[in-house]
PDB file of C-alpha atoms in Angstrom:
ATOM      1  CA  MET A   1      -6.503 -24.810  -9.141  1.00 42.00           C
ATOM      2  CA  ASP A   2      -9.894 -23.565 -10.378  1.00 45.00           C
ATOM      3  CA  GLY A   3     -11.709 -20.387  -9.365  1.00 43.00           C
ATOM      4  CA  THR A   4     -13.734 -22.153  -6.678  1.00 42.00           C
ATOM      5  CA  GLY A   5     -10.598 -23.333  -4.922  1.00 44.00           C
ATOM      6  CA  HIS A   6      -9.204 -19.799  -4.959  1.00 43.00           C
ATOM      7  CA  ALA A   7     -12.398 -18.405  -3.443  1.00 43.00           C
ATOM      8  CA  ASP A   8     -12.351 -21.079  -0.739  1.00 45.00           C
ATOM      9  CA  THR A   9      -8.768 -20.133   0.116  1.00 40.00           C
ATOM     10  CA  GLN A  10      -9.732 -16.443   0.432  1.00 44.00           C
ATOM     11  CA  ARG A  11     -12.644 -17.310   2.731  1.00 47.00           C
ATOM     12  CA  ALA A  12     -10.364 -19.462   4.875  1.00 45.00           C
ATOM     13  CA  ASP A  13      -7.851 -16.620   5.140  1.00 49.00           C
ATOM     14  CA  ARG A  14     -10.569 -14.205   6.257  1.00 52.00           C
ATOM     15  CA  SER A  15     -11.941 -16.684   8.812  1.00 53.00           C
ATOM     16  CA  ALA A  16      -8.438 -17.097  10.253  1.00 58.00           C
ATOM     17  CA  GLU A  17      -8.220 -13.384  11.083  1.00 71.00           C
ATOM     18  CA  PRO A  18      -8.603 -12.700  14.819  1.00 81.00           C
ATOM     19  CA  ARG A  19     -11.874 -11.172  15.890  1.00 89.00           C
ATOM     20  CA  PRO A  20     -11.699  -7.551  17.116  1.00 93.00           C
ATOM     21  CA  LEU A  21     -12.350  -8.480  20.727  1.00 95.00           C
ATOM     22  CA  ALA A  22     -11.322  -5.081  22.129  1.00 97.00           C
ATOM     23  CA  THR A  23     -13.798  -3.357  19.806  1.00 97.00           C
ATOM     24  CA  TYR A  24     -16.548  -5.732  20.899  1.00 97.00           C
ATOM     25  CA  ALA A  25     -15.635  -5.179  24.556  1.00 97.00           C
ATOM     26  CA  LEU A  26     -15.820  -1.388  24.185  1.00 98.00           C
ATOM     27  CA  ILE A  27     -19.192  -1.651  22.474  1.00 97.00           C
ATOM     28  CA  GLY A  28     -20.424  -3.952  25.234  1.00 97.00           C
ATOM     29  CA  CYS A  29     -19.229  -1.621  27.996  1.00 97.00           C
ATOM     30  CA  CYS A  30     -20.898   1.410  26.396  1.00 97.00           C
ATOM     31  CA  CYS A  31     -24.160  -0.508  26.023  1.00 97.00           C
ATOM     32  CA  LEU A  32     -24.065  -1.805  29.605  1.00 97.00           C
ATOM     33  CA  VAL A  33     -23.304   1.621  31.106  1.00 97.00           C
ATOM     34  CA  PHE A  34     -26.093   3.185  29.070  1.00 97.00           C
ATOM     35  CA  LEU A  35     -28.685   0.540  29.908  1.00 96.00           C
ATOM     36  CA  LEU A  36     -27.932   0.745  33.639  1.00 96.00           C
ATOM     37  CA  GLY A  37     -27.773   4.543  33.656  1.00 95.00           C
ATOM     38  CA  PRO A  38     -30.605   7.089  33.821  1.00 95.00           C
ATOM     39  CA  ALA A  39     -30.261   8.126  30.162  1.00 94.00           C
ATOM     40  CA  SER A  40     -31.858   4.866  28.998  1.00 93.00           C
ATOM     41  CA  GLY A  41     -34.946   5.414  31.169  1.00 90.00           C
ATOM     42  CA  LEU A  42     -35.275   1.663  31.677  1.00 92.00           C
ATOM     43  CA  LEU A  43     -34.763   1.336  35.431  1.00 91.00           C
ATOM     44  CA  PRO A  44     -37.727   2.362  37.610  1.00 91.00           C
ATOM     45  CA  SER A  45     -35.332   3.322  40.412  1.00 90.00           C
ATOM     46  CA  HIS A  46     -34.299   6.411  38.427  1.00 90.00           C
ATOM     47  CA  GLY A  47     -37.843   7.742  38.508  1.00 87.00           C
ATOM     48  CA  THR A  48     -39.821   9.359  35.721  1.00 89.00           C
ATOM     49  CA  GLY A  49     -40.503  12.806  34.340  1.00 91.00           C
ATOM     50  CA  GLN A  50     -38.737  15.667  36.108  1.00 92.00           C
ATOM     51  CA  ALA A  51     -37.180  13.341  38.687  1.00 93.00           C
ATOM     52  CA  LEU A  52     -35.561  11.304  35.918  1.00 93.00           C
ATOM     53  CA  GLU A  53     -34.193  14.442  34.269  1.00 93.00           C
ATOM     54  CA  GLU A  54     -32.646  15.584  37.559  1.00 94.00           C
ATOM     55  CA  VAL A  55     -31.040  12.181  38.142  1.00 94.00           C
ATOM     56  CA  ARG A  56     -29.751  12.157  34.552  1.00 94.00           C
ATOM     57  CA  ALA A  57     -28.239  15.650  34.867  1.00 94.00           C
ATOM     58  CA  ALA A  58     -26.572  14.777  38.186  1.00 95.00           C
ATOM     59  CA  HIS A  59     -25.211  11.532  36.701  1.00 95.00           C
ATOM     60  CA  PHE A  60     -23.660  13.364  33.756  1.00 95.00           C
ATOM     61  CA  ARG A  61     -22.167  16.089  35.939  1.00 94.00           C
ATOM     62  CA  ARG A  62     -20.574  13.440  38.166  1.00 94.00           C
ATOM     63  CA  TRP A  63     -19.101  11.255  35.431  1.00 96.00           C
ATOM     64  CA  GLY A  64     -19.022  13.561  32.396  1.00 95.00           C
ATOM     65  CA  VAL A  65     -16.572  16.353  31.609  1.00 95.00           C
ATOM     66  CA  VAL A  66     -17.427  19.778  33.023  1.00 94.00           C
ATOM     67  CA  PRO A  67     -14.561  22.073  31.900  1.00 93.00           C
ATOM     68  CA  SER A  68     -14.934  24.567  34.743  1.00 93.00           C
ATOM     69  CA  THR A  69     -14.750  21.741  37.275  1.00 93.00           C
ATOM     70  CA  LEU A  70     -11.922  19.936  35.493  1.00 92.00           C
ATOM     71  CA  PHE A  71      -9.754  23.051  35.511  1.00 91.00           C
ATOM     72  CA  GLY A  72     -10.996  24.201  38.911  1.00 87.00           C
ATOM     73  CA  GLY A  73      -8.564  22.007  40.815  1.00 80.00           C
ATOM     74  CA  GLU A  74     -10.961  19.258  41.881  1.00 84.00           C
ATOM     75  CA  LEU A  75      -9.117  15.929  41.901  1.00 88.00           C
ATOM     76  CA  ARG A  76     -12.315  13.916  41.447  1.00 90.00           C
ATOM     77  CA  ALA A  77     -12.720  15.503  38.010  1.00 93.00           C
ATOM     78  CA  LEU A  78      -9.409  14.178  36.641  1.00 95.00           C
ATOM     79  CA  PRO A  79     -10.805  10.771  35.524  1.00 96.00           C
ATOM     80  CA  THR A  80     -13.903  12.305  33.898  1.00 96.00           C
ATOM     81  CA  PRO A  81     -12.404  12.631  30.371  1.00 96.00           C
ATOM     82  CA  LEU A  82     -12.107   8.835  30.556  1.00 96.00           C
ATOM     83  CA  THR A  83     -15.422   7.975  32.204  1.00 97.00           C
ATOM     84  CA  ALA A  84     -17.267  10.349  29.851  1.00 96.00           C
ATOM     85  CA  LEU A  85     -16.271   8.101  26.930  1.00 97.00           C
ATOM     86  CA  PHE A  86     -18.737   5.486  28.160  1.00 97.00           C
ATOM     87  CA  LEU A  87     -21.697   7.834  28.670  1.00 96.00           C
ATOM     88  CA  HIS A  88     -24.279   8.730  26.028  1.00 96.00           C
ATOM     89  CA  GLY A  89     -27.145  11.166  26.140  1.00 92.00           C
ATOM     90  CA  ASN A  90     -29.809   9.085  24.413  1.00 93.00           C
ATOM     91  CA  TRP A  91     -30.414   6.025  22.255  1.00 94.00           C
ATOM     92  CA  LEU A  92     -29.598   7.801  18.996  1.00 92.00           C
ATOM     93  CA  HIS A  93     -26.325   9.116  20.415  1.00 93.00           C
ATOM     94  CA  LEU A  94     -25.356   5.621  21.567  1.00 95.00           C
ATOM     95  CA  LEU A  95     -26.306   3.748  18.410  1.00 93.00           C
ATOM     96  CA  GLY A  96     -24.762   6.320  16.077  1.00 90.00           C
ATOM     97  CA  ASN A  97     -21.406   6.204  17.838  1.00 93.00           C
ATOM     98  CA  LEU A  98     -21.298   2.434  18.203  1.00 94.00           C
ATOM     99  CA  LEU A  99     -22.197   1.884  14.567  1.00 90.00           C
ATOM    100  CA  PHE A 100     -19.018   3.590  13.464  1.00 88.00           C
ATOM    101  CA  LEU A 101     -16.918   2.005  16.183  1.00 94.00           C
ATOM    102  CA  PHE A 102     -18.121  -1.370  14.916  1.00 92.00           C
ATOM    103  CA  VAL A 103     -17.461  -0.542  11.247  1.00 88.00           C
ATOM    104  CA  PHE A 104     -14.085   1.177  11.542  1.00 92.00           C
ATOM    105  CA  GLY A 105     -12.763  -0.203  14.838  1.00 94.00           C
ATOM    106  CA  GLY A 106     -12.304  -3.779  13.624  1.00 93.00           C
ATOM    107  CA  PRO A 107      -9.818  -3.075  10.794  1.00 93.00           C
ATOM    108  CA  VAL A 108      -7.829  -0.677  12.997  1.00 95.00           C
ATOM    109  CA  GLU A 109      -7.706  -3.155  15.878  1.00 96.00           C
ATOM    110  CA  GLN A 110      -6.578  -5.953  13.565  1.00 93.00           C
ATOM    111  CA  ARG A 111      -3.684  -3.731  12.487  1.00 93.00           C
ATOM    112  CA  MET A 112      -2.726  -2.620  15.997  1.00 95.00           C
ATOM    113  CA  GLY A 113      -3.618  -5.666  18.054  1.00 95.00           C
ATOM    114  CA  PRO A 114      -6.228  -5.603  20.864  1.00 95.00           C
ATOM    115  CA  ARG A 115      -4.042  -4.286  23.697  1.00 96.00           C
ATOM    116  CA  ARG A 116      -2.493  -1.448  21.717  1.00 96.00           C
ATOM    117  CA  PHE A 117      -5.867  -0.603  20.189  1.00 97.00           C
ATOM    118  CA  LEU A 118      -7.481  -0.380  23.628  1.00 97.00           C
ATOM    119  CA  LEU A 119      -4.733   1.914  24.920  1.00 97.00           C
ATOM    120  CA  PHE A 120      -4.954   3.956  21.726  1.00 97.00           C
ATOM    121  CA  TYR A 121      -8.733   4.324  22.048  1.00 98.00           C
ATOM    122  CA  LEU A 122      -8.691   5.355  25.702  1.00 97.00           C
ATOM    123  CA  GLY A 123      -5.642   7.605  25.389  1.00 97.00           C
ATOM    124  CA  THR A 124      -6.780   9.542  22.339  1.00 97.00           C
ATOM    125  CA  GLY A 125     -10.330   9.724  23.686  1.00 97.00           C
ATOM    126  CA  TYR A 126      -9.085  11.226  26.952  1.00 97.00           C
ATOM    127  CA  ALA A 127      -6.894  13.701  25.074  1.00 97.00           C
ATOM    128  CA  ALA A 128      -9.740  14.728  22.732  1.00 96.00           C
ATOM    129  CA  MET A 129     -12.001  15.470  25.710  1.00 95.00           C
ATOM    130  CA  LEU A 130      -9.191  17.402  27.359  1.00 95.00           C
ATOM    131  CA  CYS A 131      -8.636  19.488  24.213  1.00 94.00           C
ATOM    132  CA  TYR A 132     -12.279  20.491  24.120  1.00 92.00           C
ATOM    133  CA  ALA A 133     -12.294  21.350  27.821  1.00 92.00           C
ATOM    134  CA  ALA A 134      -9.083  23.385  27.470  1.00 92.00           C
ATOM    135  CA  ALA A 135     -10.693  25.428  24.690  1.00 90.00           C
ATOM    136  CA  HIS A 136     -13.688  26.197  26.973  1.00 89.00           C
ATOM    137  CA  PRO A 137     -12.137  26.253  30.468  1.00 92.00           C
ATOM    138  CA  VAL A 138     -14.924  28.233  32.152  1.00 91.00           C
ATOM    139  CA  SER A 139     -17.832  26.365  30.558  1.00 90.00           C
ATOM    140  CA  ASP A 140     -20.350  24.643  32.834  1.00 91.00           C
ATOM    141  CA  GLU A 141     -21.761  22.512  30.010  1.00 91.00           C
ATOM    142  CA  THR A 142     -21.365  18.751  30.417  1.00 92.00           C
ATOM    143  CA  LEU A 143     -19.598  16.748  27.715  1.00 93.00           C
ATOM    144  CA  VAL A 144     -20.305  13.025  27.311  1.00 94.00           C
ATOM    145  CA  GLY A 145     -19.912  10.459  24.559  1.00 94.00           C
ATOM    146  CA  ALA A 146     -17.360   8.326  22.746  1.00 95.00           C
ATOM    147  CA  SER A 147     -17.184  10.582  19.675  1.00 93.00           C
ATOM    148  CA  GLY A 148     -13.680  11.873  20.438  1.00 95.00           C
ATOM    149  CA  ALA A 149     -12.238   8.376  20.727  1.00 97.00           C
ATOM    150  CA  ILE A 150     -14.162   7.112  17.702  1.00 96.00           C
ATOM    151  CA  SER A 151     -12.947  10.097  15.703  1.00 95.00           C
ATOM    152  CA  ALA A 152      -9.409   8.993  16.588  1.00 97.00           C
ATOM    153  CA  VAL A 153     -10.254   5.540  15.212  1.00 96.00           C
ATOM    154  CA  LEU A 154     -11.398   7.221  11.984  1.00 95.00           C
ATOM    155  CA  GLY A 155      -8.134   9.146  11.796  1.00 95.00           C
ATOM    156  CA  ALA A 156      -6.111   5.977  12.231  1.00 96.00           C
ATOM    157  CA  PHE A 157      -8.270   4.224   9.643  1.00 94.00           C
ATOM    158  CA  LEU A 158      -7.539   7.010   7.162  1.00 92.00           C
ATOM    159  CA  TYR A 159      -3.798   6.470   7.512  1.00 93.00           C
ATOM    160  CA  LEU A 160      -3.844   2.669   7.657  1.00 93.00           C
ATOM    161  CA  HIS A 161      -6.516   1.942   5.031  1.00 89.00           C
ATOM    162  CA  PRO A 162      -6.924   5.036   2.835  1.00 87.00           C
ATOM    163  CA  ARG A 163      -7.971   3.146  -0.297  1.00 80.00           C
ATOM    164  CA  THR A 164     -10.633   0.989   1.324  1.00 82.00           C
ATOM    165  CA  ARG A 165     -13.997   1.782  -0.235  1.00 70.00           C
ATOM    166  CA  VAL A 166     -16.837   2.595   2.144  1.00 68.00           C
ATOM    167  CA  THR A 167     -20.546   2.899   1.436  1.00 56.00           C
ATOM    168  CA  SER A 168     -21.774   6.365   2.384  1.00 51.00           C
ATOM    169  CA  VAL A 169     -25.126   8.126   2.345  1.00 47.00           C
ATOM    170  CA  PHE A 170     -25.291  11.891   1.713  1.00 47.00           C
ATOM    171  CA  PRO A 171     -28.561  13.845   2.155  1.00 44.00           C
ATOM    172  CA  PHE A 172     -27.738  16.246  -0.685  1.00 38.00           C
ATOM    173  CA  LEU A 173     -27.422  13.252  -3.033  1.00 39.00           C
ATOM    174  CA  PHE A 174     -30.956  12.084  -2.164  1.00 38.00           C
ATOM    175  CA  PHE A 175     -29.615   9.505   0.338  1.00 40.00           C
ATOM    176  CA  LEU A 176     -28.299   7.268  -2.415  1.00 40.00           C
ATOM    177  CA  PRO A 177     -25.787   4.698  -1.067  1.00 51.00           C
ATOM    178  CA  LEU A 178     -22.543   5.350  -2.931  1.00 45.00           C
ATOM    179  CA  ARG A 179     -19.094   3.814  -2.532  1.00 57.00           C
ATOM    180  CA  PHE A 180     -16.069   6.076  -2.207  1.00 59.00           C
ATOM    181  CA  PRO A 181     -12.449   5.574  -1.132  1.00 75.00           C
ATOM    182  CA  ALA A 182     -12.111   6.058   2.615  1.00 76.00           C
ATOM    183  CA  TRP A 183      -9.830   9.045   2.219  1.00 77.00           C
ATOM    184  CA  THR A 184     -12.471  11.058   0.337  1.00 80.00           C
ATOM    185  CA  VAL A 185     -15.256  10.280   2.814  1.00 78.00           C
ATOM    186  CA  LEU A 186     -13.178  10.859   5.951  1.00 85.00           C
ATOM    187  CA  LEU A 187     -11.542  14.081   4.735  1.00 83.00           C
ATOM    188  CA  PHE A 188     -14.943  15.411   3.700  1.00 83.00           C
ATOM    189  CA  TRP A 189     -16.278  14.604   7.168  1.00 80.00           C
ATOM    190  CA  LEU A 190     -13.269  16.200   8.851  1.00 86.00           C
ATOM    191  CA  THR A 191     -13.790  19.393   6.847  1.00 87.00           C
ATOM    192  CA  LEU A 192     -17.419  19.560   7.976  1.00 84.00           C
ATOM    193  CA  GLN A 193     -16.371  19.082  11.601  1.00 85.00           C
ATOM    194  CA  TRP A 194     -13.755  21.824  11.322  1.00 86.00           C
ATOM    195  CA  LEU A 195     -16.253  24.257   9.816  1.00 85.00           C
ATOM    196  CA  ALA A 196     -18.724  23.442  12.578  1.00 81.00           C
ATOM    197  CA  THR A 197     -16.266  24.140  15.419  1.00 78.00           C
ATOM    198  CA  ARG A 198     -17.340  27.788  15.374  1.00 69.00           C
ATOM    199  CA  ARG A 199     -20.574  26.649  17.010  1.00 63.00           C
ATOM    200  CA  ASP A 200     -18.813  24.962  19.938  1.00 55.00           C
ATOM    201  CA  GLY A 201     -19.459  26.657  23.229  1.00 50.00           C
ATOM    202  CA  GLU A 202     -22.819  28.169  22.214  1.00 49.00           C
ATOM    203  CA  GLY A 203     -24.693  25.783  24.473  1.00 45.00           C
ATOM    204  CA  PRO A 204     -25.615  22.093  24.575  1.00 44.00           C
ATOM    205  CA  GLY A 205     -24.935  20.241  21.355  1.00 53.00           C
ATOM    206  CA  VAL A 206     -22.165  18.423  19.511  1.00 70.00           C
ATOM    207  CA  ALA A 207     -18.558  18.972  20.613  1.00 83.00           C
ATOM    208  CA  TYR A 208     -17.099  19.341  17.120  1.00 87.00           C
ATOM    209  CA  LEU A 209     -13.701  20.394  18.438  1.00 90.00           C
ATOM    210  CA  ALA A 210     -13.381  17.060  20.255  1.00 92.00           C
ATOM    211  CA  HIS A 211     -14.040  15.333  16.918  1.00 94.00           C
ATOM    212  CA  VAL A 212     -11.348  17.327  15.132  1.00 94.00           C
ATOM    213  CA  ALA A 213      -8.858  16.836  17.970  1.00 94.00           C
ATOM    214  CA  GLY A 214      -9.550  13.103  18.188  1.00 95.00           C
ATOM    215  CA  PHE A 215      -9.275  12.594  14.432  1.00 96.00           C
ATOM    216  CA  THR A 216      -5.983  14.496  14.286  1.00 96.00           C
ATOM    217  CA  LEU A 217      -4.535  12.619  17.248  1.00 97.00           C
ATOM    218  CA  GLY A 218      -5.601   9.281  15.775  1.00 96.00           C
ATOM    219  CA  PHE A 219      -4.044  10.015  12.399  1.00 96.00           C
ATOM    220  CA  LEU A 220      -0.785  11.274  13.934  1.00 96.00           C
ATOM    221  CA  SER A 221      -0.573   8.295  16.278  1.00 95.00           C
ATOM    222  CA  ALA A 222      -0.968   5.846  13.387  1.00 95.00           C
ATOM    223  CA  TRP A 223       1.559   7.796  11.330  1.00 94.00           C
ATOM    224  CA  LEU A 224       4.133   7.759  14.127  1.00 92.00           C
ATOM    225  CA  HIS A 225       3.822   4.034  14.782  1.00 89.00           C
ATOM    226  CA  TYR A 226       3.202   2.653  11.290  1.00 86.00           C
ATOM    227  CA  ARG A 227       4.834   5.033   8.816  1.00 79.00           C
ATOM    228  CA  ARG A 228       7.523   2.424   8.046  1.00 68.00           C
ATOM    229  CA  ALA A 229       5.074  -0.438   7.723  1.00 55.00           C
ATOM    230  CA  ARG A 230       2.163   0.762   5.609  1.00 52.00           C
ATOM    231  CA  VAL A 231      -0.494  -1.746   4.635  1.00 46.00           C
ATOM    232  CA  ALA A 232       0.596  -3.684   1.558  1.00 44.00           C
ATOM    233  CA  GLY A 233      -1.889  -5.159  -0.897  1.00 42.00           C
ATOM    234  CA  PRO A 234      -5.678  -5.132  -0.547  1.00 44.00           C
ATOM    235  CA  THR A 235      -7.121  -3.515   2.548  1.00 45.00           C
ATOM    236  CA  PRO A 236     -10.140  -4.926   4.397  1.00 46.00           C
ATOM    237  CA  ALA A 237     -13.597  -4.082   3.143  1.00 45.00           C
ATOM    238  CA  SER A 238     -15.620  -1.747   5.301  1.00 46.00           C
ATOM    239  CA  GLU A 239     -19.080  -0.326   4.986  1.00 41.00           C
ATOM    240  CA  GLY A 240     -20.925   2.394   6.849  1.00 41.00           C
ATOM    241  CA  GLU A 241     -22.597   5.765   6.610  1.00 40.00           C
ATOM    242  CA  THR A 242     -20.756   9.019   6.851  1.00 39.00           C
ATOM    243  CA  PRO A 243     -18.869   9.078  10.192  1.00 40.00           C
ATOM    244  CA  PRO A 244     -20.413  10.552  13.361  1.00 42.00           C
TER     245      PRO A 244
END
């Protein structure tokens, strides 16, 4: 068989791989919730200006995680670590998170299967939100976003596909796109998140502790379930910027 035949066989093998339908469904749900919610600013019914900001704040307090409410004994707050995973503060927040879910979620889902991946995503995302809230139990700040769950996906990716090379862009390297093994990029990102946790709780901003907790939970979950069946041979190609 010549080289062309070999290449055709590889393309056929890749086309036979199941599509990451759970990943696509999660991306679709996040987009739909955002577009219909006040954060997008698209629906006239939410008002404009100050009225829109008040509706947005009330929406986030109802469906986002407020640690003081979550640990204040209110039953309605118990689902909020789950519902908060589908809320995003603005367009940049949404697109940044979904970019990395799209890039890293597919290979992880193909390894786990769609049902297990969906349970993994929701479970670790809930736990990551809960970890952040437990570290700031009297905080009245609202926490929203899928970053905790996506960080868990990154942790699982590190264990399942550590040698996959990803294209990353670093500001201190003049934004040059460079390819590194996944383990170097993801561990570098995790270190930055850990160093930044000291700023958690100083007011509105990024919940770095939720990132660290989600990443750790994702890695440990993959290790517990797949430590006897590590990926053999080439791992799937993946490209993206440095994780969220």
